[in-house]
Structure formats: C-alpha cells, structure tokens
C-alpha positions as a printed Julia matrix, in Angstrom:
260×3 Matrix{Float64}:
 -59.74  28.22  72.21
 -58.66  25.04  73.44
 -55.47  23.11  72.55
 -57.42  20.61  70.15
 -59.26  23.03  68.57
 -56.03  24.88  67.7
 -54.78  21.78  66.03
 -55.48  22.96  61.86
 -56.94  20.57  59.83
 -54.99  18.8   57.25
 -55.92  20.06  53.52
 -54.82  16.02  52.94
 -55.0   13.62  55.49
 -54.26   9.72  54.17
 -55.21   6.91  56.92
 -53.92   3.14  56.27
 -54.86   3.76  52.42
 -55.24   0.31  50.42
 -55.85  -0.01  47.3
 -55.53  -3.01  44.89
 -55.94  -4.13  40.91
 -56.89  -7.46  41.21
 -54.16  -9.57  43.22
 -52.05  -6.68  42.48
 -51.69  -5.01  45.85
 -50.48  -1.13  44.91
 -51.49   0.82  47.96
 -50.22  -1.41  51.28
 -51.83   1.11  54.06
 -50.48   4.77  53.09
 -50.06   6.85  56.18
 -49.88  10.7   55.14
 -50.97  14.42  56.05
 -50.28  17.11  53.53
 -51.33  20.78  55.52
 -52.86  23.74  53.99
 -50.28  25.7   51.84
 -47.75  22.73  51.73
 -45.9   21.6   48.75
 -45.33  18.04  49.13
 -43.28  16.23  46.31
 -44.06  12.31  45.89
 -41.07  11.02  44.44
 -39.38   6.81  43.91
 -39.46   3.98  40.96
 -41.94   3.44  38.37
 -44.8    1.45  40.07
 -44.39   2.45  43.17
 -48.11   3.34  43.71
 -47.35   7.13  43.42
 -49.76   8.18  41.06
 -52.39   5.83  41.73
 -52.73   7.4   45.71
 -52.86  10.68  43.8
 -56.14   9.68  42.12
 -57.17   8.35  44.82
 -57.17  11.67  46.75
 -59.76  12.56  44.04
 -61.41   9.2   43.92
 -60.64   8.91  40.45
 -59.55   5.43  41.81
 -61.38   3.71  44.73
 -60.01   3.03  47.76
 -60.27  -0.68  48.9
 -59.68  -0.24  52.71
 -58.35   2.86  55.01
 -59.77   6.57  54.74
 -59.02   9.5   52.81
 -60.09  13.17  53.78
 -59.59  16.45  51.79
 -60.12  19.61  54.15
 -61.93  17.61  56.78
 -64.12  15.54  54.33
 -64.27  11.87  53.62
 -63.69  11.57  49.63
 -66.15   9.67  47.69
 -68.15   7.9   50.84
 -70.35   8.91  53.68
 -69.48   7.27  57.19
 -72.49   5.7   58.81
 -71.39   4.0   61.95
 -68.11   1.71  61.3
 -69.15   1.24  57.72
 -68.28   3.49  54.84
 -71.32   4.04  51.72
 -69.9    5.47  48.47
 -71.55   8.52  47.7
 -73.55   8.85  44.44
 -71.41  10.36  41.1
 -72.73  13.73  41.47
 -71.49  14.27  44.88
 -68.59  12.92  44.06
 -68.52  15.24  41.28
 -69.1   18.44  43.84
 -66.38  17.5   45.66
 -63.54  17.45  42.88
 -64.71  20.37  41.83
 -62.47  21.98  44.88
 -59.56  19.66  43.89
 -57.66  20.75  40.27
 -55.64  18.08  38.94
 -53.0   18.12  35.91
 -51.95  14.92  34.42
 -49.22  13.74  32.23
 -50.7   14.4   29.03
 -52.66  17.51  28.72
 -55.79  15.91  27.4
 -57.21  19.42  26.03
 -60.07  19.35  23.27
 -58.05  20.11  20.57
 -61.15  21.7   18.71
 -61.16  24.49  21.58
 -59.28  27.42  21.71
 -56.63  27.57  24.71
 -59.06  30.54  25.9
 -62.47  28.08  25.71
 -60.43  25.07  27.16
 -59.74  26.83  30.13
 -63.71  28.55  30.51
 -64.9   25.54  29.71
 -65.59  23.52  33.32
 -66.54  27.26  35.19
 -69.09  27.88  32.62
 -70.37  23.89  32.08
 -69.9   22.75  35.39
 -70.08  26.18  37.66
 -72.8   27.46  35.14
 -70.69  30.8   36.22
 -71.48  34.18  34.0
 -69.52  33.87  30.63
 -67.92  37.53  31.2
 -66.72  36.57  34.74
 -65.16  33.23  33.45
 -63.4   35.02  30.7
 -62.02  37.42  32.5
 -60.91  34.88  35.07
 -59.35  32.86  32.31
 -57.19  35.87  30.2
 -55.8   36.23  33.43
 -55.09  32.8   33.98
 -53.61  32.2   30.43
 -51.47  35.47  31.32
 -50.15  33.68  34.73
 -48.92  30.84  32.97
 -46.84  33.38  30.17
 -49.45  32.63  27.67
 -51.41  35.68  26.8
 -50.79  35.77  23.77
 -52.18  32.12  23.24
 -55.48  32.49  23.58
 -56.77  32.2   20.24
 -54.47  29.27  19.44
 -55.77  26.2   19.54
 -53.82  22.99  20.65
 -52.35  21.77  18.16
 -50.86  25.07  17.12
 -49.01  25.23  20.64
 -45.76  23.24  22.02
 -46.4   20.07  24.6
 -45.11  22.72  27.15
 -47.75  25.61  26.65
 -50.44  22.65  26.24
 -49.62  21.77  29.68
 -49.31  25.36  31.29
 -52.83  25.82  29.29
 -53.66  22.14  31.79
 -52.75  23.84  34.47
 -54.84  27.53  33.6
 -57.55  25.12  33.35
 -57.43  23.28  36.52
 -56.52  26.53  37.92
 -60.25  28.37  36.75
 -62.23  26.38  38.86
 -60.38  27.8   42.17
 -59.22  24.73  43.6
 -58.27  24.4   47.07
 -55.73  21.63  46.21
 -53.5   20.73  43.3
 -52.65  17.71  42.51
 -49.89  17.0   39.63
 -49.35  13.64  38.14
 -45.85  13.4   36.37
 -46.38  17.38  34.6
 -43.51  17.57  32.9
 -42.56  13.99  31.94
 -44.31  13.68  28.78
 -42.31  17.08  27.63
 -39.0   17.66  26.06
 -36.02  18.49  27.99
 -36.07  21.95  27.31
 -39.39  22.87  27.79
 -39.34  21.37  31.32
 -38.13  25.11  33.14
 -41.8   26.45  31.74
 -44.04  24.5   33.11
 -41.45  24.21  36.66
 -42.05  28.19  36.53
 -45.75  27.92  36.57
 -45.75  25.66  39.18
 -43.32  27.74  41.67
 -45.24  30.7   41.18
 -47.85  28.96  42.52
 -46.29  27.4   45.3
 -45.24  30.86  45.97
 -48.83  31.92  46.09
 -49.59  29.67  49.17
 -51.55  27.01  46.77
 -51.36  23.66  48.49
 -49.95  21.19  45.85
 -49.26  17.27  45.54
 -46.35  16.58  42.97
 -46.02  13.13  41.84
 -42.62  14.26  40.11
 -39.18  13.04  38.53
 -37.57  16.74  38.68
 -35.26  16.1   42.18
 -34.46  19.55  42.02
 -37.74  21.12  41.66
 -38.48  18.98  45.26
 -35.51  20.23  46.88
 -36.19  23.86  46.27
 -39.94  24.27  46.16
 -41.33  21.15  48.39
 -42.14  21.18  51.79
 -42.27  17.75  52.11
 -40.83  14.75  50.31
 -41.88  11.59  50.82
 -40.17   8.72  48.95
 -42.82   5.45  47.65
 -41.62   2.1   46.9
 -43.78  -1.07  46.37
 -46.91   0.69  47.77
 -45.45   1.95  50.76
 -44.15   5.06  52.81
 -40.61   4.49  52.97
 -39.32   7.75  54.19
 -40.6   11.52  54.26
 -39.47  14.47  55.44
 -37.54  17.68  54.95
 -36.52  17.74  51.48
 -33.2   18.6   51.55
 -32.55  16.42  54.22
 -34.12  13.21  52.56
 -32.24  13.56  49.35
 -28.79  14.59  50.84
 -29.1   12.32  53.9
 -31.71   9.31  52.76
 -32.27   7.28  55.91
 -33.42   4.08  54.13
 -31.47   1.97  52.45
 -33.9    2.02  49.37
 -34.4    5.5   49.39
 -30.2    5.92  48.83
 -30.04   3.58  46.26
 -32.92   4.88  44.05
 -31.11   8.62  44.85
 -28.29   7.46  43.93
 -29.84   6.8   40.42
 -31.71   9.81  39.76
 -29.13  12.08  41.28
C-alpha cells in the first residue's frame, strides 16, 4: 500500500465552507476534518455559525461557496468539472439517511408511541421488515435507560427521556455520523447527566459524533477535538483539555472565562 493510500479518509471533511442569509455572512470559509470515531465538540457565543455548519454537513442548509464531504462524498451536489450541480431531493435524501442528527427540541410525533417514533424512519424510509425494526428499536429504547418507555407516548415522558427517545431514533437508522445540535439545552438542569450518559456511551462505542454543545465539561472529558467558533470562523481547535485550560486566542479566553 502506498503512503497516500494509507492516509484514512475523513468521516467529515469541511473545505473553505461559506454560507450566508442574505447580507448576513454566517459561515466565512470553515476549514475542518472530523475522522472516523472522533468526538469533536463545537463550542463559542450564540451566533457564532455553530449550528448552522452542522446542518450544513447534512445539507439541511445550503452551502453558498467551499465543499463539504461526509465519508468521501460531496453532500448535496455532484462535481462536474470546476462546477458543482445540486443533486435532486431524493438523493439528497439517500445520503442523510447515513447521517443521524438530534436537535434541540425533540420534535417527536406526539401521537406515536416512544416505541413507533423510533421504528418509524427504518420501516417508512428503509421499508425494513417490521419484526427486524422492532427488535432493533426495544434495544435501542433499552440503550438509552428507557425500556420501560416504550408504550408511553410523548407527552407522558420528561424533556430528558423525549430527547434520549431523539437520539434512539436517529440511532435506528445506523448512522455512520452523529450530529447533535445544542441536546441538552432545551432541558432542565437536572436532567442534563441523562441525556450526557447516552451520549458517552456512545462515544464509547466508537460512533463518530459532532456536538454543537454548551456542557464544557462533557467536551473536556468525552471530545476528541474542540474547536472554538466566533463570528463564522475557526478561531482555535485542538486538544480539549488543552484549549480550555490553555486558550491560545484572545477570544477564545475571554468567552472561557465566561462559561467556565
């Protein structure tokens, strides 16, 4: 095998990502490679951009200039030449299908059980076997400390068990990446150390995860990788512990020094 084909491919790889609302400019050319089985924590001040590059990894937003791959593939557009073609919404589709995502809110259909919420996208989208789905999701509902949940529907459950439910759902469609906007922001302070659980486990598993996340400690004990935003840009990654004990920047100490 030669040298460069020894070089693994990034589950995440970000090139000069720009993205804008408008004359609002969020993304200003992320630079960024997240590799498979990495927890990388996105962490800095509201507005920052972090959660709109997040849905950008799954094209949930466009990208308005740069390139974004997930395990080797160009999201959302074909390169033909120089020039990039936006693939059609059922390709797009095929390709989130590899890439779970849990959001703030939980956004389950509350007239679903927490069992059906989390079969629902293997069996609609997958058209997967019933039985094999169901089976896949008890287990998943167990994982998450919820086994005895799965006839309770969501509005008979706490905001934390709604969101480990979120992430038994993403979860049933065997992503290859995880992405987490914010998980445990919309949640009271002590249900936070749930849904934190969930997520270690998981990282302990070998899952390769984006965490868009406000919990410094979580980062310096489960990330990989921490990479501070501000005003749409990189300003500092690296070894977590080293980032938020020794910040390099001078806008990455002073935000630390807030949230710390």
């Amino acid at each position: 095998m030669s040298e460069v084909d020894a070089v693994p491919t990034p589950m995440v790889k970000a090139e000069n990502v720009h993205k804008r609302f408008g004359r609002l400019h969020v993304l200003q050319g992320i630079d960024l490679e997240v590799q498979s089985g990495e927890v990388m924590c996105v962490i800095g001040p509201s507005g920052s951009g972090k959660s709109t590059f997040l849905r950008c990894i799954n094209h949930l937003e466009k990208i308005d200039g740069g390139r974004l791959w997930v395990d080797g593939h160009l999201v959302g557009y074909r390169q033909r030449g120089e020039r990039l073609h936006e693939m059609r919404e059922k390709e797009i589709a095929s390709q989130r299908r590899d890439i779970g995502m849990v959001f703030q809110r939980f956004n389950l259909f509350p007239h679903m059980t927490a069992l059906e919420n989390v079969m629902e996208a293997p069996c609609r989208v997958r058209r997967e076997p019933k039985r094999t789905v169901q089976e896949r999701a008890v287990q998943l509902l167990e994982q998450v400390g919820l086994a005895e949940k799965v006839k309770a529907y969501p509005g008979q459950l706490s905001g934390g068990q709604q969101q480990r439910v979120a992430i038994a759902r993403a979860l049933a469609m065997q992503p290859k990446l995880m992405l987490f906007d914010e998980p445990t922001s919309a949640l009271d302070p002590e249900l936070v150390g749930d849904v934190l659980d969930v997520m270690r486990q998981l990282a302990e598993d070998g899952m390769t995860m984006v965490v868009v996340t406000h919990e410094m400690g979580f980062a310096r004990e489960v990330g990989d990788s921490v990479v501070f935003m501000d005003g749409g840009v990189v300003v500092e990654e690296g070894n977590p512990r080293e980032v938020l004990t020794n910040p390099q920047h001078a806008r990455t100490q002073d935000f630390l020094s807030k949230v710390l």
